[in-house]
Short mmCIF file of C-alpha atoms in Angstrom, two decimals:
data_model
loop_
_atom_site.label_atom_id
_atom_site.label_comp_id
_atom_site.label_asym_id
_atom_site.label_seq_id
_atom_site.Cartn_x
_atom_site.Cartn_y
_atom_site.Cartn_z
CA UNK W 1485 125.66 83.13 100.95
CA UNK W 1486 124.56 86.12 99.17
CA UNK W 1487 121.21 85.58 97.01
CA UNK W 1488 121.98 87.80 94.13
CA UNK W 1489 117.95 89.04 93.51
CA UNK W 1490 119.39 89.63 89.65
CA UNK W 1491 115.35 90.52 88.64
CA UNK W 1492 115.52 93.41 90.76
CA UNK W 1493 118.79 94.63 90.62
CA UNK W 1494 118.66 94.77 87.24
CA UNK W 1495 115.59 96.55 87.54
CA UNK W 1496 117.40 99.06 88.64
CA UNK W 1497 120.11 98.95 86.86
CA UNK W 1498 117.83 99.89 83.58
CA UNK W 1499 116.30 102.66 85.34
CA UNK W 1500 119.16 104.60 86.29
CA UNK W 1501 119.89 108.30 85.40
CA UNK W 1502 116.24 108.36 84.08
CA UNK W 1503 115.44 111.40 85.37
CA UNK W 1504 112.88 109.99 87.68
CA UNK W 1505 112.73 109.34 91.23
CA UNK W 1506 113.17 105.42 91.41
CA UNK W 1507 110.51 104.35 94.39
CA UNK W 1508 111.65 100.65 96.19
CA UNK W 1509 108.38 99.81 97.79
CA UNK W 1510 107.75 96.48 99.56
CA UNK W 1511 106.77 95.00 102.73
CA UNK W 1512 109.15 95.29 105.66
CA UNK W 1513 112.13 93.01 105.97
CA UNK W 1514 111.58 91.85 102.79
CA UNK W 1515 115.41 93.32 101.05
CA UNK W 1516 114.94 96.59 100.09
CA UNK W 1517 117.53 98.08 102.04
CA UNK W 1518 119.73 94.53 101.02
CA UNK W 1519 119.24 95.22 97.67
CA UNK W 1520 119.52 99.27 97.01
CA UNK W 1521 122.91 99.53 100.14
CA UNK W 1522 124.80 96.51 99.19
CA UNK W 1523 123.54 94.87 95.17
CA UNK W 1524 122.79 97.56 93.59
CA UNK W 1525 125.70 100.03 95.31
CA UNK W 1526 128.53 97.13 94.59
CA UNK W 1527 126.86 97.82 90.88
CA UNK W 1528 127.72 101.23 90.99
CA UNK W 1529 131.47 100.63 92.49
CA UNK W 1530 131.96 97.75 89.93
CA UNK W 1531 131.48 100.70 87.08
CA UNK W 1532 133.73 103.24 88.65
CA UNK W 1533 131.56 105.42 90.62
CA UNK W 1534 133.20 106.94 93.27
CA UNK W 1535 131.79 106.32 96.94
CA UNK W 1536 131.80 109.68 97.38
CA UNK W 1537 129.24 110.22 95.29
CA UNK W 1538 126.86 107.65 96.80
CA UNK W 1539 124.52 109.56 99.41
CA UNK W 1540 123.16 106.94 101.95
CA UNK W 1541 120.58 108.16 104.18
CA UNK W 1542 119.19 105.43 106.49
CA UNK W 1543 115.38 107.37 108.12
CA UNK W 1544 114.89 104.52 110.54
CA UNK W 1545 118.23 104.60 111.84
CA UNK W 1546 118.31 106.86 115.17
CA UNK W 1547 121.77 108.23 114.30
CA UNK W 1548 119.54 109.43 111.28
CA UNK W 1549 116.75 110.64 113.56
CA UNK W 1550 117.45 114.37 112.67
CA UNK W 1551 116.86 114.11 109.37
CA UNK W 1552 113.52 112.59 109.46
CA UNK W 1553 112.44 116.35 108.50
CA UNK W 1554 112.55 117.06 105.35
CA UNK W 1555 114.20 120.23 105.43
CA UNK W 1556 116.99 119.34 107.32
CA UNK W 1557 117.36 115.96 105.04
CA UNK W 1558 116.99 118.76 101.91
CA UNK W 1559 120.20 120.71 103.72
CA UNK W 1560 122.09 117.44 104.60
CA UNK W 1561 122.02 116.18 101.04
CA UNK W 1562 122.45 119.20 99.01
CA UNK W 1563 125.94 119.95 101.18
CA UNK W 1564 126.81 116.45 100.47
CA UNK W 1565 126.62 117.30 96.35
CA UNK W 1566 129.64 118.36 94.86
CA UNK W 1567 129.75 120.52 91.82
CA UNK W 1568 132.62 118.79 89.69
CA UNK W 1569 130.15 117.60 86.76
CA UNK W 1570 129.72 113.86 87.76
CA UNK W 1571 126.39 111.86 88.91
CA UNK W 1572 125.17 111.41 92.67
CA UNK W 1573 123.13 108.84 93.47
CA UNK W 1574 120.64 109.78 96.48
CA UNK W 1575 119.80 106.70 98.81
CA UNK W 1576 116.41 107.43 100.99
CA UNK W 1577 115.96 103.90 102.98
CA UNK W 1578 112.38 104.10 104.60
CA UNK W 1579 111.09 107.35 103.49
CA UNK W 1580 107.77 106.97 105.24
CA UNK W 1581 109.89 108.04 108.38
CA UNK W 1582 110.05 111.74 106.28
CA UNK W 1583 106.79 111.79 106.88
CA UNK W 1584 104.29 112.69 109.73
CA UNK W 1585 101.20 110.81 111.36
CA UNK W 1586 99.07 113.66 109.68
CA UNK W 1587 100.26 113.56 106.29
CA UNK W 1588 100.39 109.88 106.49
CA UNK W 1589 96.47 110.15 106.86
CA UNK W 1590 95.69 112.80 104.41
CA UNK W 1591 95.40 115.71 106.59
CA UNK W 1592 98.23 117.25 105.16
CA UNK W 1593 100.57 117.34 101.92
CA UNK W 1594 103.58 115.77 103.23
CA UNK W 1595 106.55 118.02 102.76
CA UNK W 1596 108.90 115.18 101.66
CA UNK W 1597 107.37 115.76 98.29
CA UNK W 1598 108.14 118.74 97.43
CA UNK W 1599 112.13 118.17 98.72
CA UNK W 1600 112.40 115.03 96.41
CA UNK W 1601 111.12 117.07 93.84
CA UNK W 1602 113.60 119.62 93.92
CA UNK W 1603 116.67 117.18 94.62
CA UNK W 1604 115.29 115.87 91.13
CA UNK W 1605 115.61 118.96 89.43
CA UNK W 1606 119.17 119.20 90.33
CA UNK W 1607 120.99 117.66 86.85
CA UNK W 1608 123.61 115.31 88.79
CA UNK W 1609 121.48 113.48 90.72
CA UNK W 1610 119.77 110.57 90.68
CA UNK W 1611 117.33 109.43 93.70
CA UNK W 1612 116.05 105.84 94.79
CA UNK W 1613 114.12 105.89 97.98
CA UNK W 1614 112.95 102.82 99.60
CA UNK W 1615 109.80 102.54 101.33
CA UNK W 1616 106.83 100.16 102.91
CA UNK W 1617 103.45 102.11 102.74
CA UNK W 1618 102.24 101.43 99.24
CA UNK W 1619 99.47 104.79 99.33
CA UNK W 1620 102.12 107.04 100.10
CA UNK W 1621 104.78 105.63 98.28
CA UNK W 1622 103.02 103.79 94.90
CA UNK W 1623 100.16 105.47 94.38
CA UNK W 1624 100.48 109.23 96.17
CA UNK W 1625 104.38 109.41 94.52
CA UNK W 1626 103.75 108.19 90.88
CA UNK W 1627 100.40 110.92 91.38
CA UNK W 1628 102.28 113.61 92.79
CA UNK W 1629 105.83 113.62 90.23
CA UNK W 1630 103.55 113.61 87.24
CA UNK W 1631 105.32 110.55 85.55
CA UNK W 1632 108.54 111.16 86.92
CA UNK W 1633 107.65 107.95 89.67
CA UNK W 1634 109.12 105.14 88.72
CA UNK W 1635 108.23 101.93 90.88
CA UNK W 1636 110.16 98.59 91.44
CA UNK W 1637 108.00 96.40 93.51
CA UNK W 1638 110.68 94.02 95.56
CA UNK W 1639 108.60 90.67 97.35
CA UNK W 1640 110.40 88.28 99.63
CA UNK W 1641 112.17 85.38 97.93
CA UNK W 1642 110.37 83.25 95.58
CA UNK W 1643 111.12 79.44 95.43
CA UNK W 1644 114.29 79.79 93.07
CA UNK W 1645 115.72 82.76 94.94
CA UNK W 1646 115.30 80.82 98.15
CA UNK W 1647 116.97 77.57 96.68
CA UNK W 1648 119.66 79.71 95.91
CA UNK W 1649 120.77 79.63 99.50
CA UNK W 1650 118.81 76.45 100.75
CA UNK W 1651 121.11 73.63 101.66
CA UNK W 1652 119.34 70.92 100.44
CA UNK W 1653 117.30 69.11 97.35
CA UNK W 1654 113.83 70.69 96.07
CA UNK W 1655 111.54 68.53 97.79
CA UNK W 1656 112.40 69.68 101.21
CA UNK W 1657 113.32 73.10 100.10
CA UNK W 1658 110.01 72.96 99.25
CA UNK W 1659 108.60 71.36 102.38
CA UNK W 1660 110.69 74.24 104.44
CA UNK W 1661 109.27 77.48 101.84
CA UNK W 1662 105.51 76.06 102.48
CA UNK W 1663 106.21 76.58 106.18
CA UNK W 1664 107.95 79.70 106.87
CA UNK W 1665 108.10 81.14 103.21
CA UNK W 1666 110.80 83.39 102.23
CA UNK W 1667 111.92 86.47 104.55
CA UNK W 1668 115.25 86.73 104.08
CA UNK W 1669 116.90 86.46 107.43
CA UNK W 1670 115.87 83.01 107.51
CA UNK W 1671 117.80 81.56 105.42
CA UNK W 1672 120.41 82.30 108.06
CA UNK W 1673 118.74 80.69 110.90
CA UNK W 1674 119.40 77.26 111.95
CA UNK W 1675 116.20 76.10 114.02
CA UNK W 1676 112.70 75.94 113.77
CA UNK W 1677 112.19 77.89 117.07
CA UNK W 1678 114.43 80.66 115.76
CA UNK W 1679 112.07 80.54 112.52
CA UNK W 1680 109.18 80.52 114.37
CA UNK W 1681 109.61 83.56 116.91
CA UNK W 1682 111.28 85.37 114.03
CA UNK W 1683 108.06 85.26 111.54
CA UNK W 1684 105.24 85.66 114.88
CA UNK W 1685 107.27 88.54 116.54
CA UNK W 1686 107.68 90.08 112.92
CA UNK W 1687 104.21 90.05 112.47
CA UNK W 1688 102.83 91.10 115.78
CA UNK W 1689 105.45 93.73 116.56
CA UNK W 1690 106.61 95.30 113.47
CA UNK W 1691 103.59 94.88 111.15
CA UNK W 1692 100.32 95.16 113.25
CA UNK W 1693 102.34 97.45 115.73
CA UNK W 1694 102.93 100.11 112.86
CA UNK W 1695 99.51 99.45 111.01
CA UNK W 1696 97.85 100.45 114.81
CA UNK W 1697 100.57 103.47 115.06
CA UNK W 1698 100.47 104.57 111.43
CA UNK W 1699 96.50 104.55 111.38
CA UNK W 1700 95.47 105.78 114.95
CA UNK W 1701 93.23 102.04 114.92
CA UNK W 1702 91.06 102.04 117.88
CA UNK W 1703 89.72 98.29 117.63
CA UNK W 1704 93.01 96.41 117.96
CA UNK W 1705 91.06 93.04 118.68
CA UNK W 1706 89.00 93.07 115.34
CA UNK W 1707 91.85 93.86 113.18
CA UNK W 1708 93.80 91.02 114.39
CA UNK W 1709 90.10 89.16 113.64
CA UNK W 1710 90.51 90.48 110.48
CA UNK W 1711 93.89 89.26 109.57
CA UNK W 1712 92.94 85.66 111.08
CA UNK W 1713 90.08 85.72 108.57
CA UNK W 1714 92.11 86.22 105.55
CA UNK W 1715 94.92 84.55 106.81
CA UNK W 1716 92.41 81.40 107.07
CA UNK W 1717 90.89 82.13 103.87
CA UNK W 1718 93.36 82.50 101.60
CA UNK W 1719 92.02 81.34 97.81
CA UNK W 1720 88.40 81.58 98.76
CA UNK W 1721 86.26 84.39 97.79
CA UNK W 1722 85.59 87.44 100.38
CA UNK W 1723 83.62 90.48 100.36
CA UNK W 1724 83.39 92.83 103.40
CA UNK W 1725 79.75 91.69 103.73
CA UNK W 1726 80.81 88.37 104.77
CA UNK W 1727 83.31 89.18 106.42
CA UNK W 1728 81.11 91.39 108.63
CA UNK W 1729 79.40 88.43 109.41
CA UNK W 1730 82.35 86.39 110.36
CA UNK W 1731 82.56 88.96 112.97
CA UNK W 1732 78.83 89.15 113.84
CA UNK W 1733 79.28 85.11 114.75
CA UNK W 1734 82.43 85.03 116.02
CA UNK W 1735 82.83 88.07 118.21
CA UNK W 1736 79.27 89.30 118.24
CA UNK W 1737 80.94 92.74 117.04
CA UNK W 1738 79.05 95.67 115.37
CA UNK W 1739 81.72 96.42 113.21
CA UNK W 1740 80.79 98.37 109.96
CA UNK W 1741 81.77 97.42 106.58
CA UNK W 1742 83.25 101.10 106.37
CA UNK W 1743 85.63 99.76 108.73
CA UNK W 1744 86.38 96.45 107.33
CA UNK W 1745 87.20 97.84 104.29
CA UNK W 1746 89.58 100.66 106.29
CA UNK W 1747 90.99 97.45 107.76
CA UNK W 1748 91.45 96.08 104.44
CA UNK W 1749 92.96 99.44 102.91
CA UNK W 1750 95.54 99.15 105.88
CA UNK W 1751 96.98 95.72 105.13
CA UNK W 1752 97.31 96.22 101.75
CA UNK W 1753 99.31 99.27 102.01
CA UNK W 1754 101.62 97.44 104.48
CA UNK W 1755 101.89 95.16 101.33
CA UNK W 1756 100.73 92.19 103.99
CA UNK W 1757 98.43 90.81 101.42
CA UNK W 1758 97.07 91.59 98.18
CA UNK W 1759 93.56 91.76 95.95
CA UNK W 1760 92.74 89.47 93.28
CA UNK W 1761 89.86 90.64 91.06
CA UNK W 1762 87.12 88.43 89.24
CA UNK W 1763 87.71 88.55 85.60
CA UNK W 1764 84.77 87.66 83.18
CA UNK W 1765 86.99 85.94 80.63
CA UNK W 1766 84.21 86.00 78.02
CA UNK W 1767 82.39 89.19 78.85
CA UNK W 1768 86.34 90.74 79.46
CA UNK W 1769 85.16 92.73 82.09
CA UNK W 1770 85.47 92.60 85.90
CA UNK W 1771 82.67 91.89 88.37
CA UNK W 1772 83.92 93.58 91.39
CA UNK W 1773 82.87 91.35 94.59
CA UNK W 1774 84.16 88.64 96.12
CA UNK W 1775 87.33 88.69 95.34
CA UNK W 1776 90.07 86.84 96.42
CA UNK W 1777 93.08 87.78 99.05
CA UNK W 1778 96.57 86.30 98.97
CA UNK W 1779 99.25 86.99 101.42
CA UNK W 1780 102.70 88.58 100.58
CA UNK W 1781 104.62 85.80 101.77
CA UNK W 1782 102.58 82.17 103.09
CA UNK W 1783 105.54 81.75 106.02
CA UNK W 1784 103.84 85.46 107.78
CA UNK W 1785 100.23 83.71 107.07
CA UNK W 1786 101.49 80.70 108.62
CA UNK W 1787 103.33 82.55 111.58
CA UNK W 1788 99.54 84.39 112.44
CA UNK W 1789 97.70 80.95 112.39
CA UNK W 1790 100.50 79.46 115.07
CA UNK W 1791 101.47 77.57 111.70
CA UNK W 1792 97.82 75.29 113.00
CA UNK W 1793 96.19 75.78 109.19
CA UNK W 1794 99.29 74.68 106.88
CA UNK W 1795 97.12 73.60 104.07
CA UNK W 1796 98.80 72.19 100.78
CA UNK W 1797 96.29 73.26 98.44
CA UNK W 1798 96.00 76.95 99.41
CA UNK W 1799 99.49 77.41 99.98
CA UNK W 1800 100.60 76.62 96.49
CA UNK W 1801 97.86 78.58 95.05
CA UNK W 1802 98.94 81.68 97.20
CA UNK W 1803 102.80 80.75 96.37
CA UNK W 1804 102.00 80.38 92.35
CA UNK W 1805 100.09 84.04 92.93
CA UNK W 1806 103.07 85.62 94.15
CA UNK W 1807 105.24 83.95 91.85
CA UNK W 1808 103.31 85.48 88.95
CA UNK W 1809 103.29 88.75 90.45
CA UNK W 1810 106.64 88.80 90.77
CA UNK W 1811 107.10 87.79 87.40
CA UNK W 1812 105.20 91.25 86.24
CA UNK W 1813 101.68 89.47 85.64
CA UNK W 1814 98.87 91.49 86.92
CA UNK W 1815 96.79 88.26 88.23
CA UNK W 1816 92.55 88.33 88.45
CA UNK W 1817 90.48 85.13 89.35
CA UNK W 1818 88.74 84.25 86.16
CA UNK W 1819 85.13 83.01 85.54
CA UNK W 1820 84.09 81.75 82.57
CA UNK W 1821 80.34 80.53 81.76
CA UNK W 1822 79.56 77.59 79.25
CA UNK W 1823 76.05 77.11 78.05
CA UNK W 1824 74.37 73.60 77.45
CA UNK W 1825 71.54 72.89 76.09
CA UNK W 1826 69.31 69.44 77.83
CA UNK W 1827 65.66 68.77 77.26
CA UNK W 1828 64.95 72.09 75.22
CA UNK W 1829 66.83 73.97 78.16
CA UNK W 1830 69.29 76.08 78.44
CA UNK W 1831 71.48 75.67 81.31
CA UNK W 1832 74.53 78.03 82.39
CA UNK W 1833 77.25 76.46 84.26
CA UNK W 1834 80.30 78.95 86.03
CA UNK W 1835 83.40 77.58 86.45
CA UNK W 1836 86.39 79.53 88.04
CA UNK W 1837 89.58 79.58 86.50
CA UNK W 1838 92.69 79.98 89.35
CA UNK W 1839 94.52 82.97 87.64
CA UNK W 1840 94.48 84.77 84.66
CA UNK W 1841 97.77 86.82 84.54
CA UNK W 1842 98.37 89.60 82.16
CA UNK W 1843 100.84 91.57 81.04
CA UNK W 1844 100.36 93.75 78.15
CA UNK W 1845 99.44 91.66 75.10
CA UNK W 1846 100.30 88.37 76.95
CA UNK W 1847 97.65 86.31 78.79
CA UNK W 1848 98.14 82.58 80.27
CA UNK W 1849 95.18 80.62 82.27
CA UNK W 1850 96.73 78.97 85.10
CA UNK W 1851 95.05 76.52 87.67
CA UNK W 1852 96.68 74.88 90.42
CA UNK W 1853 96.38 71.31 91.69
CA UNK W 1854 98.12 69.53 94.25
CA UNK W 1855 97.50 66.09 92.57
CA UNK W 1856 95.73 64.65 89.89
CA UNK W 1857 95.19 60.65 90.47
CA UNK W 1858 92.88 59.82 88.26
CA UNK W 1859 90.34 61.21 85.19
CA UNK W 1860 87.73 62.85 86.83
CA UNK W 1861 89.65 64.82 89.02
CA UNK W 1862 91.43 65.62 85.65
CA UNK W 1863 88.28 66.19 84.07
CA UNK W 1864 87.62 68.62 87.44
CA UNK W 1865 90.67 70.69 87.34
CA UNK W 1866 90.78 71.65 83.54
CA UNK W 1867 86.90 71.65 82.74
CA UNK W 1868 87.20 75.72 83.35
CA UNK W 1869 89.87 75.95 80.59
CA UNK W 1870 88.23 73.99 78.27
CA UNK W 1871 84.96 76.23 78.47
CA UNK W 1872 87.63 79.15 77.10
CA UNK W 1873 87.20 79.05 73.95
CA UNK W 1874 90.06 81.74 73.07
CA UNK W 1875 93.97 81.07 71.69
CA UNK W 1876 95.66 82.17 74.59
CA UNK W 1877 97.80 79.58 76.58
CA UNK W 1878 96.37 77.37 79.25
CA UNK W 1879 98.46 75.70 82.18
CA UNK W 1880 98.17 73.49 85.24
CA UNK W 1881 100.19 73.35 87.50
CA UNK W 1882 100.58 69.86 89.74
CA UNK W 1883 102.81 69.59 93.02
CA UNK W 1884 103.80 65.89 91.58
CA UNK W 1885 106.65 65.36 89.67
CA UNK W 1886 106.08 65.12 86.21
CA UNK W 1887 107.35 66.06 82.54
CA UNK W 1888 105.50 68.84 80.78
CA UNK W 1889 102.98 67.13 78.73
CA UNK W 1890 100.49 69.09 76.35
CA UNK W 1891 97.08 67.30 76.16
CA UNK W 1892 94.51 66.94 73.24
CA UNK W 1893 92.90 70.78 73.87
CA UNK W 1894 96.36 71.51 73.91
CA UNK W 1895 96.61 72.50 77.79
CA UNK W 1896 99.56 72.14 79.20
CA UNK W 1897 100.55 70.24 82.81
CA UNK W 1898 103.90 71.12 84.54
CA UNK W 1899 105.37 70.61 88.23
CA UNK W 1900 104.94 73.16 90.41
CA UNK W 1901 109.54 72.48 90.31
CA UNK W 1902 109.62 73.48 86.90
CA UNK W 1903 106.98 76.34 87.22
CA UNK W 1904 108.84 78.06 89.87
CA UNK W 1905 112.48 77.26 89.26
CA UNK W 1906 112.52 77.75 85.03
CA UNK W 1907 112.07 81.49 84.19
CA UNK W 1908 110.48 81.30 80.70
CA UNK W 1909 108.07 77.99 81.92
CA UNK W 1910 105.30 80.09 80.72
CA UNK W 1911 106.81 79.70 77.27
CA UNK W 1912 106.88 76.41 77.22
#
């Protein structure tokens, strides 16, 4: 069954002959390639392009192995351009392969820049490159074209893409996304074994394997540490100073916090997991450490635990993360202070809100709770968005079935169902 990813490809579909170079990031195996080769091409074919004007260059294909240089890709694709007037569209898939172990580490430009910068400049084309180093390909690419980078960040399936293709009702679609999560390919497997191997091989001998490669990493064994550590600790608050002592404990290492924070860098330019800020909701500024560390997709987190630490509560939190972020939010952790005043004393009480999610004028506070029997652990869950004393919309979100129900602060409670599979829930 083919899961039509409609966000995305019409992502693309709004960004085309733009004049900038349209950059697919996203970690591996997650439908890049799916989505740029077959979505958005049968776009393109649907509104009469010709397939001969469709360049497909596949880097991490060995047939393609030659053109892994960027002058000989330059050559390739430039013969491959006719000159009869009508658009090209360029496809790069994997375009970190166009570029070397040294320029991947800063010791030199990498050349690939300056070729997609001149393909650009040629009036009938139009590029989209797909790649899975975010340094290189977010932040060094929308740096190096000057604004002419334009970025669609593609994520593994959320909830209502993978109930697209789940054969089943919501309640164990859900059971089966909180275990393995939503890589692609296994919608198409049949067994839990077949799951399993898929999601621990994937991790251990694509991700960590290139991450090693890519990086020249010398201490293999606390990396992995590493990952276990924020693989266990997903939803808590980190900094590299406790993590340091994690290791200190657990492995009686030495390691530096230099090199935790390397270590850090690594996986998040793998797009393995990503940073969630503190946000001072009343101060509306950020406090910098400990911040919070959510994986891409909770089925890889599982897979590097042996699928031992399946925890409800974390997983939905790290599920309702990604779910925002794929929405467009940027998401912080949020902590708000209330004063009280007892005895002729002033006391300040923190609380921590679960997300704050922005996106340009737009903010919603959003806490997640895998039940709520009885008043005081309602009390509990909303008492940080009742210390907010702004306008903007306030939700929780409960794994119980439930109608949406505003209460008298006016915060709103949903099911985690209608959260994930309703587009505009945050509108509600």
């Amino acid at each position: 069954m083919q899961i039509l990813r409609e966000k995305y490809l019409n992502d693309l579909v709004v960004r085309m002959n733009n004049g900038m170079i349209k950059v697919i990031t996203g970690v591996r195996r997650c439908g890049k390639t799916y989505l740029l080769y077959t979505l958005f091409k049968q776009h393109l074919l649907s509104k009469g392009v010709d397939e001969g004007h469709i360049i497909e260059v596949s880097l991490d294909d060995d047939k393609c192995e030659g053109l892994r240089d960027p002058h000989a890709l330059s050559a390739y694709v430039r013969k491959r351009i006719r000159n009869d007037g009508l658009m090209h569209y360029l496809f790069l898939d994997e375009i970190q392969q166009a570029i070397s172990d040294d320029e991947m580490r800063g010791t030199k430009p990498p050349r690939i820049y300056g070729v997609l910068n001149g393909l650009m400049k040629i009036e009938n084309v139009d590029v989209y490159v797909t790649g899975s180093n975010s340094r290189m390909l977010s932040t060094d690419v929308l740096t190096e074209f000057r604004g002419r980078g334009d970025e669609v960040r593609v994520r593994p399936f959320s909830f209502a893409e993978f109930m697209q293709g789940f054969q089943g009702d919501v309640y164990h679609g859900w059971a089966e996304y909180v275990r393995y999560g939503g890589m692609p390919l296994l919608l198409s497997m049949k067994t839990d074994e077949q799951k399993v191997r898929y999601l621990e091989n994937l991790f251990q001998e694509t991700y960590l394997k290139d991450i090693v490669a890519r990086n020249r990493v010398s201490k293999t064994a606390e990396l992995e540490e590493l990952v276990d550590v924020i693989a266990s600790g997903i939803g808590c608050l980190m900094n590299p100073s406790k993590i340091q002592a994690t290791f200190r404990s657990n492995l009686h290492s030495t390691i530096s916090i230099n090199t935790i924070s390397a270590y850090l860098g690594y996986l998040e330019d793998s797009f393995l997991i990503e940073v969630a800020d503190r946000w001072d909701v009343k101060g509306r500024k950020y406090i910098g450490t400990p911040k919070k560390y959510y994986f891409e997709d909770v089925g890889l987190r599982n897979a590097r635990l042996g699928f031992r630490q399946v925890e409800q509560a974390h997983i939905m939190e790290n599920i309702l993360y990604n779910e925002l972020r794929t929405r467009g939010y940027s998401v912080d952790v949020g902590s708000v202070e209330k004063r009280s005043v007892k005895n002729g004393k002033t006391r300040r009480t923190t609380f921590e809100v679960d997300f704050v999610a922005h996106l340009g004028s737009q903010r919603f506070y959003l806490q997640s709770a895998l039940q709520l029997p009885d008043a005081e652990k309602i009390d509990q869950e909303t008492a940080s968005l009742r210390a907010i004393d702004d306008s903007f919309k306030k939700i929780v979100v409960v794994r119980e079935v439930m109608k949406p129900v505003h209460d008298e602060n006016g915060i709103l409670f949903m099911s985690v169902y209608d959260f994930l599979l309703q587009q505009d829930s945050l509108y509600w």
